[in-house]
Amino acid sequence: MKTLSSIIIAALLVLVVAIAQGADSDQYTLLGGATSPGAGTPRYVTTPYNSWTCQVNVSGAPTEVVVNLEGNVTGVTFNKMASWTLTADSDYADGQGVFSVTNMPAGNIRGRLVTLTGGSSPSVTMICKGVQR
């Protein structure tokens, strides 16, 4: 399993390279304090980005969080672009974790909270940044 530090380093490298090469980027809040499984509000992406870095913020000390990044090109059916499992033991420190996906173009995106277990009144916020050269 990837360590948090390697995930953060990979995410930062993707962003640094994209910025250094004059990439366009936008940020989207896909889950805003979700407390139960389900899909977040879909977001129309003004530029069809193909690389994404997502930060997942958690509160209430859950033991496991599973989120999906979902997207599509046409705006009709959302498909899973990435799934990420974060556990209290290894994947997030100070209430957050980061993951990145590349070569996954989408014109519409949304987050989905798949699993939220343990903790005391836990909640999840998922913020993703799309990058396109």
C-alpha positions as MATLAB code, in Angstrom:
seq = 'MKTLSSIIIAALLVLVVAIAQGADSDQYTLLGGATSPGAGTPRYVTTPYNSWTCQVNVSGAPTEVVVNLEGNVTGVTFNKMASWTLTADSDYADGQGVFSVTNMPAGNIRGRLVTLTGGSSPSVTMICKGVQR';
ca = [
       0.000    0.000    0.000;
       1.304    3.431   -0.868;
       2.376    5.572    2.014;
       0.875    8.981    2.521;
       4.186   10.676    1.846;
       4.607    9.010   -1.557;
       1.039    9.960   -2.492;
       1.581   13.570   -1.476;
       4.885   13.720   -3.355;
       3.285   12.281   -6.507;
       0.388   14.736   -6.293;
       2.722   17.670   -5.813;
       4.891   16.574   -8.739;
       1.870   16.406  -11.042;
       0.838   19.912  -10.017;
       4.352   21.379  -10.180;
       5.006   19.952  -13.650;
       1.643   21.161  -14.895;
       2.182   24.675  -13.530;
       5.736   24.805  -14.869;
       4.479   23.918  -18.334;
       1.807   26.607  -18.324;
      -1.122   24.286  -17.690;
      -4.657   25.484  -17.128;
      -6.365   24.217  -14.007;
      -9.588   24.552  -12.015;
     -10.648   23.348   -8.574;
     -13.969   21.696   -7.726;
     -15.544   20.781   -4.379;
     -17.187   17.424   -5.106;
     -18.232   16.382   -1.599;
     -18.909   19.033    1.003;
     -19.110   17.560    4.496;
     -20.804   14.309    3.433;
     -21.967   12.178    6.362;
     -23.464    9.187    4.538;
     -22.719    7.230    1.345;
     -23.955    8.686   -1.922;
     -23.081   10.811   -4.928;
     -22.166   14.472   -4.678;
     -23.445   17.203   -6.951;
     -22.176   16.852  -10.539;
     -19.867   19.601  -11.780;
     -19.616   20.700  -15.393;
     -15.949   21.091  -16.277;
     -15.296   24.088  -18.500;
     -12.126   22.473  -19.902;
     -12.009   18.670  -20.355;
      -9.119   18.014  -17.991;
      -7.354   14.657  -18.189;
      -5.387   14.690  -14.915;
      -6.879   15.097  -11.464;
      -5.521   15.518   -7.955;
      -8.021   15.124   -5.142;
      -7.695   16.028   -1.486;
     -10.007   14.228    0.923;
     -10.567   15.972    4.252;
     -12.101   13.978    7.085;
     -13.378   14.918   10.504;
     -14.653   12.809   13.374;
     -11.787   10.279   13.173;
     -13.367    7.610   10.919;
     -11.534    4.300   10.663;
     -12.176    3.903    6.917;
     -13.235    6.197    4.086;
     -13.764    5.091    0.481;
     -14.375    7.737   -2.184;
     -14.815    7.534   -5.936;
     -14.002   10.156   -8.530;
     -16.638    9.722  -11.243;
     -16.910   11.385  -14.605;
     -18.195   11.319  -18.139;
     -17.876   13.111  -21.446;
     -21.540   13.479  -22.422;
     -23.117   14.416  -19.088;
     -25.463   11.435  -19.037;
     -24.035    8.429  -17.173;
     -21.261    8.790  -14.601;
     -18.537    6.137  -14.496;
     -15.889    5.460  -11.873;
     -12.582    7.051  -12.875;
     -10.826    6.196   -9.612;
     -11.587    4.712   -6.218;
      -9.528    5.476   -3.145;
      -9.598    3.863    0.289;
      -8.202    5.823    3.196;
      -7.698    4.184    6.580;
      -6.847    5.887    9.838;
      -3.785    3.691   10.264;
      -1.913    4.546    7.101;
      -3.547    6.817    4.556;
      -4.335   10.124    6.152;
      -2.575   12.335    8.602;
      -4.011   15.392   10.261;
      -7.423   14.615    8.785;
      -6.592   14.526    5.093;
      -5.305   12.348    2.285;
      -4.453   12.989   -1.367;
      -4.657   10.898   -4.542;
      -4.085   11.607   -8.236;
      -5.253   10.099  -11.515;
      -3.915   10.741  -15.012;
      -5.138   10.094  -18.555;
      -8.794   10.217  -17.478;
     -10.427   13.032  -19.464;
     -13.861   14.174  -18.369;
     -16.237   17.007  -19.133;
     -18.378   16.341  -16.048;
     -17.230   15.063  -12.651;
     -18.633   14.241   -9.257;
     -17.479   12.644   -6.051;
     -19.104    9.652   -4.414;
     -18.748    8.660   -0.784;
     -18.815    4.863   -0.886;
     -17.865    3.956    2.696;
     -17.642    5.912    5.943;
     -17.105    3.792    9.044;
     -16.143    4.404   12.642;
     -15.404    7.640   14.376;
     -17.657   10.121   16.096;
     -20.014   11.955   13.711;
     -17.535   11.670   10.810;
     -17.770   13.750    7.648;
     -15.892   13.901    4.351;
     -15.037   16.759    2.003;
     -13.479   16.005   -1.389;
     -11.829   18.766   -3.422;
     -10.329   17.969   -6.835;
      -8.192   20.008   -9.172;
      -8.141   19.260  -12.889;
      -5.078   19.949  -15.003;
      -4.793   20.112  -18.789;
      -1.696   21.105  -20.738;
];
